[in-house]
């Protein structure tokens, strides 16, 4: 039986989007390929509220995280982490020899503008990384407010991981002053995995030009130059996934509409949160709860592994707690194209299995 995925990526993909993957192969140096990239860029700019250059990467989102951090850090990066995906920036920096300091918040607590201000006042940093939506804890950081602080430091490049929120929550890239905002296709965008998207500011590009050892495949300048020249890539991109993304962006913008999409995500998040408060507790701070994934403390100590085995029989799948939170918490994702009726059915099924 096909399972309805309530996991925080990869998400279910609509059949009409999947169908785009079977289009006849095109050459990656053709006008058709350039036109495809241009259309995707124009639509992503609308989704991200930005005028910045748009690049894609035939890698998952982690590829662009690595590209962004390595290509823009000249002095030292301040990595703000509220969980496993925030820590990932630090691991990447260490693996690439990028100097950095890690600023970790307590479990379920956000990165605050005050924390960022305190770090930047030292004058030690020229890059800040923030996770918009920490998928491991279900927390959404105030990236716009943090952006207001960073604007006071014109030499600082602002990198935002919006992997699990882009397409499910409003992120106004230019207003927030985000230099590189990146996401994967397999989360709130509702496209199969294998492609990542990012907006890149001129400031980030100018900085990267001065950074040595940017790598090769993930060299920001190499990719940006080619995209700016003729909407193509230095190496062969997944044109199949580009067709799927192109089709999906059109649906997001012109069929559902951005505001409706963000509202639907908020509504679904509220349904899960209300349910979680009634039967359990939420893991993260009430003022910073995610629109796309909810992390629920397993206060009753039931087996999440067994729950998922039972749910499978009913055609559902949820996620266990991430890393050390396994069995201590469980996660219900409500991202991309999940519908409220499906979510309500899932919650009722959990109530039956666990006799809530
Ligand atoms: C999934 C996820 C990642 C990693 O993305 P990949 O596409 O698997 O590389 C990074 N950050 C966050 C917040 C995520 O949810």
Short mmCIF file of C-alpha atoms and ligand atoms in Angstrom, two decimals:
data_model
loop_
_atom_site.label_atom_id
_atom_site.label_comp_id
_atom_site.label_asym_id
_atom_site.label_seq_id
_atom_site.Cartn_x
_atom_site.Cartn_y
_atom_site.Cartn_z
CA UNK A 1 0.00 0.00 0.00
CA UNK A 2 1.23 3.50 -0.78
CA UNK A 3 1.74 5.39 2.44
CA UNK A 4 0.62 8.96 3.02
CA UNK A 5 3.82 10.57 4.20
CA UNK A 6 3.60 12.85 7.22
CA UNK A 7 7.39 12.90 7.49
CA UNK A 8 9.39 16.12 7.08
CA UNK A 9 10.70 15.24 3.65
CA UNK A 10 10.74 13.66 1.25
CA UNK A 11 7.06 14.48 0.88
CA UNK A 12 4.38 12.97 -1.32
CA UNK A 13 4.47 14.33 -4.84
CA UNK A 14 1.30 14.82 -6.87
CA UNK A 15 0.93 12.55 -9.91
CA UNK A 16 0.83 15.47 -12.36
CA UNK A 17 4.16 16.70 -10.99
CA UNK A 18 5.66 13.20 -11.15
CA UNK A 19 4.58 12.97 -14.78
CA UNK A 20 6.94 15.82 -15.66
CA UNK A 21 9.87 13.53 -14.88
CA UNK A 22 9.10 11.40 -17.91
CA UNK A 23 9.46 14.22 -20.45
CA UNK A 24 11.77 13.48 -23.34
CA UNK A 25 15.39 14.34 -22.60
CA UNK A 26 16.60 17.75 -23.78
CA UNK A 27 20.16 18.96 -24.33
CA UNK A 28 21.49 21.02 -21.43
CA UNK A 29 23.11 23.53 -23.83
CA UNK A 30 19.94 24.33 -25.72
CA UNK A 31 17.68 27.37 -25.72
CA UNK A 32 14.98 25.14 -24.23
CA UNK A 33 17.20 24.49 -21.20
CA UNK A 34 17.92 28.22 -20.82
CA UNK A 35 14.23 29.08 -21.11
CA UNK A 36 13.41 26.47 -18.47
CA UNK A 37 15.96 27.92 -16.02
CA UNK A 38 14.74 31.46 -16.71
CA UNK A 39 11.11 30.57 -16.01
CA UNK A 40 12.07 28.79 -12.79
CA UNK A 41 14.18 31.80 -11.74
CA UNK A 42 11.36 34.28 -12.37
CA UNK A 43 8.90 32.18 -10.38
CA UNK A 44 11.27 31.46 -7.51
CA UNK A 45 11.90 35.20 -7.22
CA UNK A 46 8.17 35.65 -6.64
CA UNK A 47 8.06 32.84 -4.08
CA UNK A 48 11.09 34.23 -2.24
CA UNK A 49 10.14 37.94 -2.54
CA UNK A 50 13.50 38.83 -4.03
CA UNK A 51 15.25 40.41 -6.99
CA UNK A 52 18.38 38.34 -6.40
CA UNK A 53 19.99 35.84 -8.77
CA UNK A 54 18.46 32.37 -8.59
CA UNK A 55 20.59 29.25 -8.86
CA UNK A 56 19.73 25.58 -8.76
CA UNK A 57 22.03 22.76 -7.74
CA UNK A 58 21.71 19.15 -8.79
CA UNK A 59 22.36 18.03 -5.24
CA UNK A 60 20.19 17.98 -2.16
CA UNK A 61 19.95 21.13 -0.04
CA UNK A 62 23.09 20.22 1.92
CA UNK A 63 25.11 20.82 -1.25
CA UNK A 64 24.06 24.47 -1.36
CA UNK A 65 24.63 24.88 2.38
CA UNK A 66 28.22 23.76 1.81
CA UNK A 67 28.54 25.96 -1.28
CA UNK A 68 27.23 29.03 0.56
CA UNK A 69 29.35 28.68 3.67
CA UNK A 70 32.59 27.78 1.96
CA UNK A 71 32.24 30.36 -0.82
CA UNK A 72 31.41 33.37 1.37
CA UNK A 73 33.43 33.00 4.58
CA UNK A 74 36.65 34.98 4.44
CA UNK A 75 37.17 35.82 8.09
CA UNK A 76 35.00 33.69 10.39
CA UNK A 77 31.43 32.41 10.42
CA UNK A 78 29.02 32.70 13.34
CA UNK A 79 26.89 29.56 13.13
CA UNK A 80 23.65 29.77 15.10
CA UNK A 81 22.14 26.41 15.85
CA UNK A 82 18.83 25.38 17.36
CA UNK A 83 19.21 21.70 16.54
CA UNK A 84 20.67 19.04 14.26
CA UNK A 85 20.43 21.04 11.04
CA UNK A 86 22.03 24.08 12.61
CA UNK A 87 24.86 21.84 13.80
CA UNK A 88 25.25 20.63 10.23
CA UNK A 89 26.55 24.07 9.15
CA UNK A 90 29.29 23.75 11.76
CA UNK A 91 30.20 20.22 10.66
CA UNK A 92 30.42 21.42 7.06
CA UNK A 93 32.60 24.34 8.00
CA UNK A 94 34.94 22.11 9.98
CA UNK A 95 35.15 19.60 7.14
CA UNK A 96 36.07 22.40 4.73
CA UNK A 97 38.54 24.20 6.98
CA UNK A 98 36.23 27.23 7.32
CA UNK A 99 36.88 29.11 10.60
CA UNK A 100 33.71 29.35 12.67
CA UNK A 101 32.15 29.53 16.11
CA UNK A 102 29.01 27.65 17.02
CA UNK A 103 26.29 29.40 19.05
CA UNK A 104 23.82 26.82 20.29
CA UNK A 105 20.43 27.55 21.80
CA UNK A 106 18.89 25.25 24.41
CA UNK A 107 16.57 22.56 23.09
CA UNK A 108 13.35 24.10 21.82
CA UNK A 109 14.65 27.67 22.15
CA UNK A 110 15.18 30.03 19.19
CA UNK A 111 18.11 32.01 17.84
CA UNK A 112 17.28 35.57 18.91
CA UNK A 113 18.25 38.90 17.34
CA UNK A 114 19.96 39.72 20.66
CA UNK A 115 22.21 36.64 20.41
CA UNK A 116 23.21 37.60 16.87
CA UNK A 117 23.84 41.22 17.87
CA UNK A 118 26.06 40.15 20.76
CA UNK A 119 28.16 37.98 18.46
CA UNK A 120 28.47 40.61 15.73
CA UNK A 121 29.48 43.34 18.17
CA UNK A 122 32.78 41.51 18.65
CA UNK A 123 33.70 42.29 15.03
CA UNK A 124 35.00 38.74 14.61
CA UNK A 125 32.53 37.52 12.01
CA UNK A 126 31.78 38.16 8.36
CA UNK A 127 29.14 35.43 7.92
CA UNK A 128 26.05 34.48 9.95
CA UNK A 129 24.14 31.24 9.38
CA UNK A 130 20.61 30.72 10.69
CA UNK A 131 18.22 27.81 10.28
CA UNK A 132 14.80 29.19 9.41
CA UNK A 133 12.86 26.04 10.19
CA UNK A 134 14.66 23.53 12.41
CA UNK A 135 13.11 20.26 11.28
CA UNK A 136 14.51 18.28 14.20
CA UNK A 137 12.68 20.35 16.82
CA UNK A 138 9.78 21.94 14.93
CA UNK A 139 10.98 25.47 15.62
CA UNK A 140 10.84 28.48 13.31
CA UNK A 141 13.42 31.19 13.88
CA UNK A 142 12.63 34.93 13.49
CA UNK A 143 14.76 35.39 10.36
CA UNK A 144 13.26 38.79 9.51
CA UNK A 145 14.00 40.27 12.96
CA UNK A 146 17.50 38.75 12.88
CA UNK A 147 17.96 40.37 9.47
CA UNK A 148 17.30 43.82 10.98
CA UNK A 149 20.29 43.31 13.29
CA UNK A 150 22.55 42.04 10.52
CA UNK A 151 21.73 45.09 8.37
CA UNK A 152 23.71 47.18 10.87
CA UNK A 153 26.84 45.26 9.85
CA UNK A 154 27.27 45.79 6.10
CA UNK A 155 30.27 43.43 5.84
CA UNK A 156 28.34 40.47 7.20
CA UNK A 157 26.84 37.90 4.82
CA UNK A 158 23.53 36.41 5.97
CA UNK A 159 22.94 32.73 5.05
CA UNK A 160 19.57 31.14 5.76
CA UNK A 161 18.68 27.45 5.59
CA UNK A 162 15.03 27.45 4.53
CA UNK A 163 15.20 23.83 3.39
CA UNK A 164 12.01 22.67 5.10
CA UNK A 165 10.01 25.91 5.03
CA UNK A 166 10.34 27.48 1.59
CA UNK A 167 6.95 27.05 -0.05
CA UNK A 168 5.22 26.55 3.30
CA UNK A 169 5.95 29.82 5.07
CA UNK A 170 6.44 33.37 3.86
CA UNK A 171 10.10 34.36 3.70
CA UNK A 172 10.69 37.87 2.39
CA UNK A 173 14.30 37.53 1.33
CA UNK A 174 14.99 41.12 0.27
CA UNK A 175 13.13 42.68 3.19
CA UNK A 176 15.08 40.49 5.62
CA UNK A 177 18.35 41.20 3.80
CA UNK A 178 19.13 37.50 3.34
CA UNK A 179 22.18 37.11 1.10
CA UNK A 180 21.73 33.42 0.37
CA UNK A 181 18.42 31.71 1.08
CA UNK A 182 18.39 28.03 0.17
CA UNK A 183 15.98 25.10 0.09
CA UNK A 184 15.55 21.53 -1.14
CA UNK A 185 12.81 20.51 -3.53
CA UNK A 186 11.63 17.49 -1.52
CA UNK A 187 10.21 19.38 1.42
CA UNK A 188 7.62 22.18 1.38
CA UNK A 189 7.87 22.60 -2.39
CA UNK A 190 6.45 19.12 -3.05
CA UNK A 191 8.88 18.02 -5.77
CA UNK A 192 11.05 14.84 -5.70
CA UNK A 193 14.52 14.99 -4.08
CA UNK A 194 17.72 15.73 -6.00
CA UNK A 195 17.57 19.45 -6.61
CA UNK A 196 18.24 22.47 -4.42
CA UNK A 197 17.33 26.11 -4.99
CA UNK A 198 18.88 29.34 -3.73
CA UNK A 199 18.70 33.11 -4.07
CA UNK A 200 22.08 34.85 -4.11
CA UNK A 201 22.64 38.58 -3.51
CA UNK A 202 25.24 40.69 -5.34
CA UNK A 203 26.89 41.23 -1.98
CA UNK A 204 27.36 37.48 -1.56
CA UNK A 205 28.74 37.23 -5.10
CA UNK A 206 31.22 40.09 -4.53
CA UNK A 207 32.38 38.46 -1.31
CA UNK A 208 32.78 35.03 -2.90
CA UNK A 209 34.99 36.50 -5.62
CA UNK A 210 37.52 37.35 -2.92
CA UNK A 211 37.47 33.94 -1.22
CA UNK A 212 40.10 31.40 -2.24
CA UNK A 213 39.55 27.63 -2.44
CA UNK A 214 35.83 27.66 -3.10
CA UNK A 215 35.96 24.11 -4.39
CA UNK A 216 34.90 23.16 -7.89
CA UNK A 217 31.47 21.56 -8.29
CA UNK A 218 30.04 23.72 -5.51
CA UNK A 219 31.89 26.92 -6.38
CA UNK A 220 29.30 29.66 -6.08
CA UNK A 221 31.04 31.91 -8.62
CA UNK A 222 31.38 29.18 -11.21
CA UNK A 223 27.64 28.45 -10.97
CA UNK A 224 26.49 32.09 -10.77
CA UNK A 225 28.63 33.17 -13.74
CA UNK A 226 27.17 30.51 -15.97
CA UNK A 227 23.60 31.21 -14.91
CA UNK A 228 24.09 34.94 -15.46
CA UNK A 229 25.64 34.38 -18.87
CA UNK A 230 22.90 32.29 -20.47
CA UNK A 231 20.78 30.54 -17.83
CA UNK A 232 22.83 27.36 -18.00
CA UNK A 233 25.13 25.40 -15.68
CA UNK A 234 28.84 24.50 -15.66
CA UNK A 235 27.96 20.78 -15.46
CA UNK A 236 24.86 18.80 -16.44
CA UNK A 237 21.81 19.66 -14.32
CA UNK A 238 18.85 17.35 -13.74
CA UNK A 239 16.57 18.77 -16.40
CA UNK A 240 13.94 16.18 -15.39
CA UNK A 241 13.70 17.67 -11.92
CA UNK A 242 13.75 21.14 -13.42
CA UNK A 243 10.65 20.31 -15.48
CA UNK A 244 8.94 19.07 -12.33
CA UNK A 245 9.95 22.17 -10.35
CA UNK A 246 8.89 24.49 -13.19
CA UNK A 247 5.48 22.84 -13.37
CA UNK A 248 5.07 22.87 -9.59
CA UNK A 249 6.02 26.54 -9.20
CA UNK A 250 3.38 27.45 -11.74
CA UNK A 251 0.80 25.51 -9.71
CA UNK A 252 1.93 27.12 -6.44
CA UNK A 253 1.78 30.65 -7.85
CA UNK A 254 -1.13 30.44 -10.26
CA UNK A 255 -3.41 27.65 -9.06
CA UNK A 256 -3.24 27.68 -5.25
CA UNK A 257 -1.70 31.15 -4.83
CA UNK A 258 1.02 32.06 -2.34
CA UNK A 259 -1.15 33.53 0.38
CA UNK A 260 -3.55 30.58 0.25
CA UNK A 261 -0.65 28.18 0.45
CA UNK A 262 0.87 29.87 3.48
CA UNK A 263 -2.57 30.04 5.14
CA UNK A 264 -3.18 26.34 4.52
CA UNK A 265 0.13 25.47 6.16
CA UNK A 266 -0.75 27.63 9.18
CA UNK A 267 -4.17 26.02 9.46
CA UNK A 268 -2.76 22.49 9.39
CA UNK A 269 -0.08 23.44 11.90
CA UNK A 270 -2.78 24.74 14.23
CA UNK A 271 -4.76 21.50 13.98
CA UNK A 272 -1.73 19.42 15.01
CA UNK A 273 -0.61 21.81 17.72
CA UNK A 274 -4.06 21.95 19.33
CA UNK A 275 -4.19 18.17 19.25
CA UNK A 276 -0.68 17.87 20.69
CA UNK A 277 -1.44 20.31 23.53
CA UNK A 278 -4.54 18.31 24.39
CA UNK A 279 -2.83 14.90 24.55
CA UNK A 280 0.90 15.62 24.93
CA UNK A 281 3.24 18.63 25.06
CA UNK A 282 5.02 20.56 22.34
CA UNK A 283 8.79 20.32 22.28
CA UNK A 284 9.58 23.86 21.16
CA UNK A 285 8.85 27.33 22.54
CA UNK A 286 5.21 28.34 21.94
CA UNK A 287 6.16 31.63 20.24
CA UNK A 288 8.38 29.95 17.64
CA UNK A 289 6.44 26.93 16.43
CA UNK A 290 6.94 25.75 12.87
CA UNK A 291 4.31 26.04 10.15
CA UNK A 292 5.48 22.89 8.40
CA UNK A 293 6.42 20.30 11.04
CA UNK A 294 5.32 19.75 14.64
CA UNK A 295 7.54 18.05 17.21
CA UNK A 296 5.58 16.49 20.06
CA UNK A 297 7.06 15.32 23.36
CA UNK A 298 6.20 11.68 23.99
CA UNK A 299 4.97 12.44 27.51
CA UNK A 300 3.09 9.13 27.74
CA UNK A 301 6.18 7.08 26.95
CA UNK A 302 4.45 4.97 24.30
CA UNK A 303 6.52 3.30 21.56
CA UNK A 304 6.76 5.52 18.49
CA UNK A 305 8.32 2.66 16.51
CA UNK A 306 5.27 0.49 17.23
CA UNK A 307 2.92 3.37 16.46
CA UNK A 308 4.45 3.73 13.03
CA UNK A 309 4.10 -0.03 12.42
CA UNK A 310 0.40 0.24 13.24
CA UNK A 311 -0.03 3.43 11.22
CA UNK A 312 1.46 1.67 8.22
CA UNK A 313 -1.51 -0.72 8.23
CA UNK A 314 -3.75 2.33 7.92
CA UNK A 315 -1.64 3.86 5.15
CA UNK A 316 0.22 6.52 7.14
CA UNK A 317 3.78 7.27 8.14
CA UNK A 318 5.06 9.79 10.67
CA UNK A 319 8.58 10.48 12.00
CA UNK A 320 10.25 9.47 15.20
CA UNK A 321 12.21 12.05 17.20
CA UNK A 322 15.45 13.11 15.50
CA UNK A 323 18.75 11.71 16.80
CA UNK A 324 18.83 11.61 20.60
CA UNK A 325 15.12 12.52 20.68
CA UNK A 326 14.21 9.13 19.20
CA UNK A 327 11.27 7.66 21.18
CA UNK A 328 11.34 10.76 23.42
CA UNK A 329 9.42 12.73 20.81
CA UNK A 330 7.66 12.25 17.50
CA UNK A 331 7.17 14.50 14.53
CA UNK A 332 4.20 15.08 12.29
CA UNK A 333 4.96 17.02 9.14
CA UNK A 334 2.27 19.08 7.45
CA UNK A 335 4.19 20.44 4.51
CA UNK A 336 3.84 20.79 0.74
CA UNK A 337 0.41 19.59 -0.37
CA UNK A 338 -1.01 17.76 2.62
CA UNK A 339 -4.73 18.36 3.13
CA UNK A 340 -6.56 19.07 6.37
CA UNK A 341 -8.89 16.06 5.98
CA UNK A 342 -5.91 13.74 5.65
CA UNK A 343 -4.32 15.22 8.75
CA UNK A 344 -7.50 14.87 10.79
CA UNK A 345 -7.77 11.25 9.68
CA UNK A 346 -4.17 10.61 10.77
CA UNK A 347 -4.76 12.16 14.20
CA UNK A 348 -7.94 10.11 14.69
CA UNK A 349 -6.03 6.96 13.76
CA UNK A 350 -3.30 7.75 16.32
CA UNK A 351 -6.01 8.32 18.94
CA UNK A 352 -7.45 4.90 18.16
CA UNK A 353 -4.09 3.09 18.21
CA UNK A 354 -2.92 4.76 21.41
CA UNK A 355 -6.45 4.84 22.94
CA UNK A 356 -6.16 8.56 23.73
C1 LIG B 1 16.24 18.23 5.34
C2 LIG B 1 16.98 19.38 5.86
C3 LIG B 1 18.29 19.64 5.47
C4 LIG B 1 19.05 18.73 4.59
O1 LIG B 1 18.51 18.80 3.32
P1 LIG B 1 18.92 17.73 2.20
O2 LIG B 1 18.08 18.13 1.05
O3 LIG B 1 18.59 16.38 2.76
O4 LIG B 1 20.37 17.88 1.97
C5 LIG B 1 18.90 20.79 5.93
N1 LIG B 1 18.25 21.64 6.75
C6 LIG B 1 16.99 21.43 7.15
C7 LIG B 1 16.33 22.42 8.03
C8 LIG B 1 16.31 20.29 6.72
O5 LIG B 1 15.05 20.07 7.10
#
